[in-house]
Amino acid sequence: MSPASDLLAATLAQSDFHPRLPQQRRLYEAAKTAIHQNLLAAGKRLPSSRDLARDLGVARNTVIAAFGQLAAEGYVSSTLGSGTYVADLQELSAGMRRGAGAPGAPADAARAAAPLSRRGAELTAFAAGPRYEIQPFAPGDADFSSFPFKLWQRLQNRVWREARADLLDYGQSGGYLPLRQAITEYLRISRSVKVSVEQVMITAGTQQSLDLCAQLLADVGSTAWVEDPCYWGARRVFQARDLLLRPITVDRHGMALDAADLATEPRLIYVTPSHQYPTGAVMSLARRRELLDVAVRKNAWILEDDYDSEFRYTGRPLAALQGLDTDNRVVYMGTFSKVLYPGIKVGYIVVPPALIAPFKSALYDLQRPGQLMVQAALADFIALGHFTTHVRKIRQIYGARRELLRRTLAAQLGSQLGHGVAISSEESGLHLVVELPERTDDVALAALAAESGIQVKALSTYYLAPPLRRGLLVGYAYVTAEKISYYGKLLAAVIQSGVRR
Amino acid sequence: MSPASDLLAATLAQSDFHPRLPQQRRLYEAAKTAIHQNLLAAGKRLPSSRDLARDLGVARNTVIAAFGQLAAEGYVSSTLGSGTYVADLQELSAGMRRGAGAPGAPADAARAAAPLSRRGAELTAFAAGPRYEIQPFAPGDADFSSFPFKLWQRLQNRVWREARADLLDYGQSGGYLPLRQAITEYLRISRSVKVSVEQVMITAGTQQSLDLCAQLLADVGSTAWVEDPCYWGARRVFQARDLLLRPITVDRHGMALDAADLATEPRLIYVTPSHQYPTGAVMSLARRRELLDVAVRKNAWILEDDYDSEFRYTGRPLAALQGLDTDNRVVYMGTFSKVLYPGIKVGYIVVPPALIAPFKSALYDLQRPGQLMVQAALADFIALGHFTTHVRKIRQIYGARRELLRRTLAAQLGSQLGHGVAISSEESGLHLVVELPERTDDVALAALAAESGIQVKALSTYYLAPPLRRGLLVGYAYVTAEKISYYGKLLAAVIQSGVRR
């Protein structure tokens, strides 16, 4: 056995090393830890996947999947025929790079055996996994049980009764016009977006909006600045389009660029200024202005994902970054999945005038959008005022649940608060963050919570690069008051047991 | 002016050189012709886009778009800072390559000025353009005016009345189970597909099915064998995922591999065996067996797109290629867009057992499928027998229209038939092909037909590489009998005027 195999085998043999994670994830964590602790030094060659699988007594696919993720996150790099090497972390933290070390190069040795391509292995290495709505506290989920089924059905029927054959076709011109008009008006009034109806296009949701931008505005190997921590779905889409992700630290005022960041040349800058995902930070005006300046100087596009701006529980909604943009560098996007229901698959994108024609044609050519009947019902839903009513209703429900969850946790955590434990205080979104002391294993803590039927997520898993913060994302939007009281106490107990004081 | 500018200017000055095409397309055609005729020799450096735009008196964006398309199709290649060079056609025909000559390389000089990335410029250079249902003969369009609105509305209402909140969520496990069961049964009986329900996943249509395969089964720079001519939508998806397309000649028996093809290493092989798009050829059993053998030998995946198998007007439907596969190399896909209505955005994919887990997780992570309410209504539609009834009904309508169109054209073209003009005779699909003599400018002919309000498409535009065949794709499915008689005669007259005997 090679020293590297020995080292990893020893780590994996520790029964308290992420005991509840699947084997490939444990291997990934073991290697990552060893690299961070410099036990596997930069430039060191790792054993082949075949040898390592034999040495550790695991399936080779397990090793390949773990290596794939390490490569995707830049911890190791593979070169055809010459093996897998530990990356230089100094260099890494100066510019996170994806495993696409050799785009266009033929497969590595692993490929012949694996059913998936390198890209496929990376993209599926760690599935987001199914969600369990019945279990409390999964972040990001909305309460669509409060959706007005009957009203919606009535609006749909009205559309279907007209039996308009043209609404059965693909959407060819950026979406159903009355819906685009309704969105234009809404964004102008509620979000201070500077927009004319031609700039608005209907997509099948935010993933599809982002994918369109990644295709049309970036090339293989282009750099995308992403917030760190970052929305998982956006990261996936960019990686699937073979962009290089450069993680940018997020602090209390949003994305915080340093000199090393500014030395790189991004094509895309992905931000969630109204409510950073997942930390909840609101980007300050100074940072917004700076970012717009940088985008002009770098000739880059800012992708503003305003995914949950409807959920602010106190004060007025914040204006969108797009409204400050005088140079047409911002592509703005939103979705109806959070406010109405996820499966509706209707989002929108607002592009600067220069991008209207190419986006419109690419939207049709590449995605063939449809569901015009749904779009027509939605247009009526907005135009008749139901959208505003529904938002007001769920905002009230969610705000109350947020408050209850915070109070429950605070009462229970008591003296621990302030000793490295904090509960996020911004008044918006569908989840809150319980920040944990630096050395807490938040992944293990989330796994422990899962044993009590609680689906929180570890903050550290949203990070692309160190230094990362530890914490738990706690979703409350779809959890009833009784469950919040009951499971909130349970969760606090789990946190108390896991945090060494 | 450089000799290359002179040459292109002279071609563009000819008033009969594609007079009805937009300028960028004319420039593209002029350069392509010159390259084919060796007037622009391999290795020759082209003028910069700036110089050429000035020399020709056209906008620089026009030149950039034309260059982008030439690069995308491998006629020229660009290297950073050193200009654009004519590719070697020998080499080209031995292995068509995309413009991604330097994946990962920073932008070319054009980028600073252009809003789109190289990939974006290529993808939007030639938009498919909007379709005009009111005008006859656009190929590929189905007659969704015969869609049973009332019945569908009733089924939808039944689903919505149940107010199942779980159907409002994203589809997390490959789609609505009863729909997957209904599709499994249908494919087993009607298409001889070997399938269990776990292998079936619901996608938002064929573009999305193909995109998933391109992401998970191929890498940037991987080779995909595609039929030549080829379905435009598939080509776009593969290009957008930065695959290298190798066009494979299609003859009367489908995809015809030669020794040079067999010397390449495909990861994906995209075929339409039941009814080749757009020629209509049915892949012979010998070719099917050969292709399956090759796929095993090459460790490649066959993507079988069975897009319109429901439309066979005589005899029994042909069995799917997938049914012959004993090595699990075929990914099979179909869609409800052609039989029901395009905007329904429901397709399906059948993957070999080894791909079930990664495809299921990637489908959720990357595409976030939704519309479970629609899936539920569709499941009922199939289970209650309405699907079979509807297919039978439109098959009858389309078959009659096909026959009428063929008779109308044959009567009118009369003596021209046999002199290089032929009407495709296979009994399936939504369009037929009028084959034209070798030197006919089918693009000009289609443009001429458009002046009479006829939306046929030129066969040559579906080709990636020479030698290409000339012809017109004539769609009939949504055209009424009266219109077929009237416009059929008009179209025949256009063909007569355009074909030199």
Coordinates of N, CA and C in Angstrom, one line a residue, chain A residues 18-145:
Chain A
H18 N -17.3 11.3 9.9 CA -18.5 11.3 9.0 C -19.2 10.0 8.9
P19 N -19.6 9.4 10.1 CA -20.1 8.0 10.0 C -21.3 7.8 9.2
R20 N -22.1 8.9 9.0 CA -23.3 8.7 8.3 C -23.3 9.0 6.8
L21 N -22.2 9.4 6.3 CA -22.1 9.8 4.9 C -21.8 8.5 4.1
P22 N -22.3 8.6 2.8 CA -21.9 7.4 1.9 C -20.4 7.4 1.7
Q23 N -19.9 6.2 1.4 CA -18.5 5.9 1.3 C -17.8 6.9 0.4
Q24 N -18.3 7.2 -0.8 CA -17.6 8.1 -1.7 C -17.5 9.5 -1.1
R25 N -18.5 9.9 -0.4 CA -18.4 11.2 0.2 C -17.4 11.2 1.4
R26 N -17.3 10.1 2.1 CA -16.3 10.0 3.2 C -14.9 10.0 2.6
L27 N -14.7 9.3 1.5 CA -13.4 9.3 0.8 C -13.0 10.7 0.4
Y28 N -14.0 11.4 -0.2 CA -13.8 12.8 -0.7 C -13.4 13.7 0.5
E29 N -14.1 13.5 1.6 CA -13.8 14.3 2.8 C -12.5 14.0 3.3
A30 N -12.1 12.7 3.3 CA -10.8 12.3 3.9 C -9.7 12.9 3.1
A31 N -9.8 12.8 1.8 CA -8.8 13.4 0.9 C -8.7 14.9 1.0
K32 N -9.8 15.5 1.1 CA -9.9 17.0 1.2 C -9.2 17.4 2.5
T33 N -9.5 16.8 3.6 CA -8.9 17.1 4.8 C -7.4 16.9 4.8
A34 N -7.0 15.8 4.2 CA -5.5 15.5 4.1 C -4.8 16.6 3.3
I35 N -5.5 17.0 2.2 CA -4.9 18.0 1.4 C -4.8 19.4 2.1
H36 N -5.9 19.7 2.8 CA -5.9 21.0 3.6 C -4.8 20.9 4.7
Q37 N -4.6 19.8 5.3 CA -3.6 19.7 6.4 C -2.2 19.4 5.9
N38 N -2.1 19.4 4.6 CA -0.8 19.3 3.9 C -0.2 17.9 4.1
L39 N -1.1 16.9 4.5 CA -0.6 15.5 4.7 C -0.5 14.9 3.3
L40 N -1.3 15.4 2.4 CA -1.1 15.1 1.0 C -0.6 16.4 0.4
A41 N 0.7 16.4 0.0 CA 1.3 17.7 -0.4 C 1.0 18.0 -1.8
A42 N 1.1 19.3 -2.1 CA 0.9 19.8 -3.5 C 1.9 19.1 -4.4
G43 N 1.4 18.6 -5.6 CA 2.2 18.0 -6.5 C 2.3 16.5 -6.4
K44 N 1.9 16.0 -5.2 CA 2.0 14.6 -4.9 C 1.1 13.8 -5.9
R45 N 1.6 12.7 -6.4 CA 0.8 11.8 -7.2 C -0.1 10.9 -6.4
L46 N -1.4 10.8 -6.7 CA -2.2 9.9 -5.9 C -2.1 8.5 -6.6
P47 N -2.5 7.4 -5.8 CA -2.5 6.1 -6.4 C -3.6 6.1 -7.5
S48 N -3.6 5.1 -8.4 CA -4.6 5.0 -9.4 C -5.9 4.6 -8.8
S49 N -7.0 4.9 -9.4 CA -8.3 4.6 -8.8 C -8.4 3.1 -8.6
R50 N -7.8 2.3 -9.5 CA -7.8 0.8 -9.3 C -7.1 0.4 -8.0
D51 N -5.9 0.9 -7.9 CA -5.1 0.6 -6.7 C -5.7 1.1 -5.4
L52 N -6.2 2.3 -5.5 CA -6.8 2.8 -4.3 C -8.1 2.1 -3.9
A53 N -8.9 1.7 -4.8 CA -10.1 0.9 -4.6 C -9.7 -0.4 -3.9
R54 N -8.6 -1.0 -4.4 CA -8.2 -2.3 -3.8 C -7.6 -2.1 -2.4
D55 N -6.8 -1.0 -2.2 CA -6.2 -0.8 -0.9 C -7.3 -0.4 0.1
L56 N -8.3 0.3 -0.3 CA -9.3 0.7 0.7 C -10.5 -0.3 0.8
G57 N -10.5 -1.3 -0.1 CA -11.6 -2.2 -0.1 C -12.9 -1.6 -0.5
V58 N -12.9 -0.7 -1.4 CA -14.1 -0.1 -1.8 C -14.3 -0.3 -3.4
A59 N -15.5 -0.1 -3.9 CA -15.7 -0.2 -5.3 C -14.9 0.9 -6.1
R60 N -14.4 0.5 -7.2 CA -13.6 1.5 -8.0 C -14.5 2.7 -8.4
N61 N -15.8 2.5 -8.6 CA -16.6 3.6 -9.0 C -16.7 4.6 -7.8
T62 N -16.6 4.1 -6.6 CA -16.6 5.0 -5.4 C -15.4 5.9 -5.5
V63 N -14.2 5.4 -5.8 CA -13.0 6.2 -5.9 C -13.1 7.2 -7.1
I64 N -13.6 6.7 -8.2 CA -13.7 7.5 -9.4 C -14.6 8.7 -9.1
A65 N -15.7 8.5 -8.4 CA -16.7 9.5 -8.1 C -16.0 10.5 -7.2
A66 N -15.3 10.0 -6.1 CA -14.7 10.9 -5.2 C -13.6 11.8 -5.9
F67 N -12.8 11.1 -6.7 CA -11.8 11.8 -7.5 C -12.4 12.9 -8.4
G68 N -13.5 12.5 -9.0 CA -14.2 13.4 -9.9 C -14.6 14.7 -9.2
Q69 N -15.1 14.5 -8.0 CA -15.6 15.7 -7.2 C -14.3 16.5 -6.8
L70 N -13.3 15.8 -6.4 CA -12.1 16.6 -6.0 C -11.5 17.3 -7.2
A71 N -11.6 16.7 -8.3 CA -11.1 17.4 -9.5 C -12.0 18.6 -9.9
A72 N -13.3 18.4 -9.7 CA -14.2 19.4 -10.1 C -14.0 20.6 -9.2
E73 N -13.6 20.4 -7.9 CA -13.4 21.5 -7.0 C -12.0 22.0 -7.0
G74 N -11.1 21.3 -7.8 CA -9.8 21.8 -8.0 C -8.8 21.3 -7.0
Y75 N -9.1 20.3 -6.2 CA -8.2 19.8 -5.2 C -7.2 18.9 -5.8
V76 N -7.5 18.3 -6.9 CA -6.6 17.4 -7.6 C -6.7 17.8 -9.1
S77 N -5.7 17.4 -9.9 CA -5.9 17.5 -11.3 C -5.4 16.3 -12.0
S78 N -6.1 15.9 -13.1 CA -5.7 14.7 -13.8 C -5.2 15.1 -15.1
T79 N -4.1 14.4 -15.5 CA -3.6 14.6 -16.9 C -3.6 13.2 -17.5
L80 N -3.9 13.2 -18.8 CA -4.1 11.9 -19.5 C -2.8 11.1 -19.4
G81 N -3.0 9.9 -18.9 CA -2.0 8.9 -18.9 C -0.9 9.1 -17.8
S82 N -1.0 10.2 -17.1 CA 0.1 10.4 -16.1 C -0.5 10.6 -14.7
G83 N -1.7 10.3 -14.5 CA -2.2 10.1 -13.2 C -2.9 11.4 -12.6
T84 N -3.2 11.3 -11.3 CA -3.9 12.3 -10.6 C -3.0 13.0 -9.6
Y85 N -2.9 14.3 -9.6 CA -1.9 15.0 -8.7 C -2.7 15.9 -7.8
V86 N -2.1 16.1 -6.6 CA -2.7 17.1 -5.6 C -2.4 18.5 -6.1
A87 N -3.4 19.3 -6.1 CA -3.2 20.7 -6.6 C -2.5 21.5 -5.5
D88 N -2.0 22.7 -6.0 CA -1.3 23.6 -5.1 C -2.4 24.5 -4.4
L89 N -2.6 24.3 -3.1 CA -3.7 25.0 -2.5 C -3.5 26.5 -2.5
Q90 N -2.3 27.0 -2.5 CA -2.0 28.4 -2.5 C -2.6 28.9 -3.8
E91 N -2.2 28.2 -4.9 CA -2.7 28.6 -6.2 C -4.2 28.4 -6.3
L92 N -4.7 27.4 -5.6 CA -6.1 27.1 -5.6 C -6.9 28.2 -5.0
S93 N -6.5 28.7 -3.8 CA -7.3 29.7 -3.2 C -7.1 31.0 -3.9
A94 N -6.1 31.1 -4.7 CA -5.9 32.3 -5.6 C -6.8 32.3 -6.8
G95 N -7.3 31.1 -7.1 CA -8.2 31.0 -8.3 C -8.6 29.6 -8.4
M96 N -9.7 29.3 -7.8 CA -10.3 28.0 -7.8 C -10.5 27.6 -9.3
R97 N -10.0 26.4 -9.6 CA -10.3 25.9 -10.9 C -11.0 24.6 -10.9
R98 N -11.7 24.4 -12.0 CA -12.5 23.2 -12.1 C -11.5 22.1 -12.6
G99 N -12.0 20.9 -12.6 CA -11.2 19.7 -13.0 C -11.0 19.8 -14.5
A100 N -11.7 20.6 -15.2 CA -11.5 20.7 -16.7 C -10.1 21.1 -17.1
G101 N -9.1 20.6 -16.4 CA -7.8 20.9 -16.7 C -7.4 20.9 -18.1
A102 N -7.9 19.9 -18.8 CA -7.6 19.7 -20.2 C -8.9 19.6 -21.0
P103 N -9.6 20.7 -21.2 CA -10.8 20.6 -21.9 C -10.5 20.1 -23.3
G104 N -11.3 19.2 -23.8 CA -11.1 18.8 -25.2 C -10.1 17.6 -25.2
A105 N -9.4 17.3 -24.1 CA -8.5 16.2 -24.1 C -9.3 14.9 -24.0
P106 N -8.8 13.8 -24.5 CA -9.5 12.6 -24.5 C -9.7 12.1 -23.0
A107 N -10.4 11.1 -22.9 CA -10.7 10.6 -21.5 C -9.5 10.2 -20.7
D108 N -9.7 10.2 -19.4 CA -8.7 9.6 -18.6 C -8.9 8.1 -18.5
A109 N -7.9 7.5 -17.9 CA -7.9 6.0 -17.9 C -9.3 5.5 -17.3
A110 N -9.9 6.2 -16.4 CA -11.1 5.7 -15.8 C -12.2 5.6 -16.8
R111 N -12.2 6.3 -17.9 CA -13.4 6.4 -18.7 C -13.8 5.1 -19.3
A112 N -12.9 4.4 -19.8 CA -13.3 3.1 -20.5 C -14.2 2.3 -19.6
A113 N -14.0 2.3 -18.3 CA -14.8 1.5 -17.5 C -16.1 2.2 -17.0
A114 N -16.0 3.5 -16.9 CA -17.2 4.2 -16.3 C -18.2 4.5 -17.4
P115 N -19.5 4.4 -17.1 CA -20.5 4.7 -18.1 C -20.6 6.2 -18.4
L116 N -20.2 7.0 -17.4 CA -20.4 8.4 -17.7 C -19.1 9.1 -18.2
S117 N -19.3 10.2 -18.8 CA -18.1 11.0 -19.2 C -17.6 11.7 -18.0
R118 N -16.4 12.3 -18.1 CA -15.8 13.0 -17.0 C -16.8 14.1 -16.5
R119 N -17.3 14.9 -17.4 CA -18.3 15.9 -17.0 C -19.5 15.2 -16.3
G120 N -20.0 14.1 -16.9 CA -21.1 13.4 -16.3 C -20.8 12.9 -14.9
A121 N -19.6 12.4 -14.7 CA -19.2 11.9 -13.3 C -19.2 13.1 -12.4
E122 N -18.6 14.2 -12.8 CA -18.6 15.3 -11.9 C -20.0 15.8 -11.5
L123 N -20.8 15.9 -12.6 CA -22.1 16.5 -12.3 C -23.0 15.6 -11.5
T124 N -22.7 14.3 -11.5 CA -23.6 13.4 -10.7 C -22.9 12.9 -9.4
A125 N -21.7 13.4 -9.2 CA -20.9 12.8 -8.0 C -21.7 13.0 -6.7
F126 N -22.2 14.2 -6.5 CA -23.0 14.4 -5.3 C -24.4 15.0 -5.7
A127 N -25.3 14.1 -5.8 CA -26.7 14.5 -6.1 C -27.2 15.3 -5.0
A128 N -28.0 16.3 -5.4 CA -28.7 17.1 -4.3 C -29.6 16.2 -3.5
G129 N -30.1 15.1 -4.2 CA -30.9 14.1 -3.4 C -32.3 14.5 -3.4
P130 N -33.2 13.6 -3.1 CA -34.6 13.9 -3.1 C -34.9 14.7 -1.8
R131 N -36.0 15.5 -1.9 CA -36.3 16.3 -0.7 C -37.5 15.6 0.0
Y132 N -37.6 15.9 1.2 CA -38.7 15.3 2.0 C -39.6 16.3 2.6
E133 N -40.6 16.7 1.9 CA -41.5 17.8 2.3 C -42.1 17.5 3.6
I134 N -42.4 16.2 3.9 CA -43.0 15.9 5.1 C -42.2 16.2 6.3
Q135 N -40.9 16.2 6.1 CA -40.0 16.5 7.2 C -39.6 18.0 7.3
P136 N -39.5 18.5 8.5 CA -39.4 19.9 8.7 C -38.0 20.4 8.3
F137 N -37.9 21.7 8.0 CA -36.7 22.5 8.0 C -35.8 22.4 6.8
A138 N -36.3 21.7 5.7 CA -35.5 21.7 4.5 C -35.5 23.1 3.9
P139 N -34.3 23.7 3.7 CA -34.3 25.1 3.3 C -34.7 25.3 1.8
G140 N -35.3 26.4 1.5 CA -35.7 26.7 0.2 C -37.1 26.3 -0.2
D141 N -37.7 25.4 0.5 CA -39.0 25.0 0.1 C -40.1 26.0 0.6
A142 N -41.0 26.2 -0.3 CA -42.1 27.1 0.0 C -43.3 26.3 0.4
D143 N -44.3 26.9 1.0 CA -45.5 26.2 1.4 C -46.6 26.3 0.3
F144 N -46.5 25.4 -0.6 CA -47.5 25.5 -1.7 C -48.8 24.8 -1.4
S145 N -49.0 24.4 -0.2 CA -50.3 23.8 0.2 C -51.3 25.0 0.3

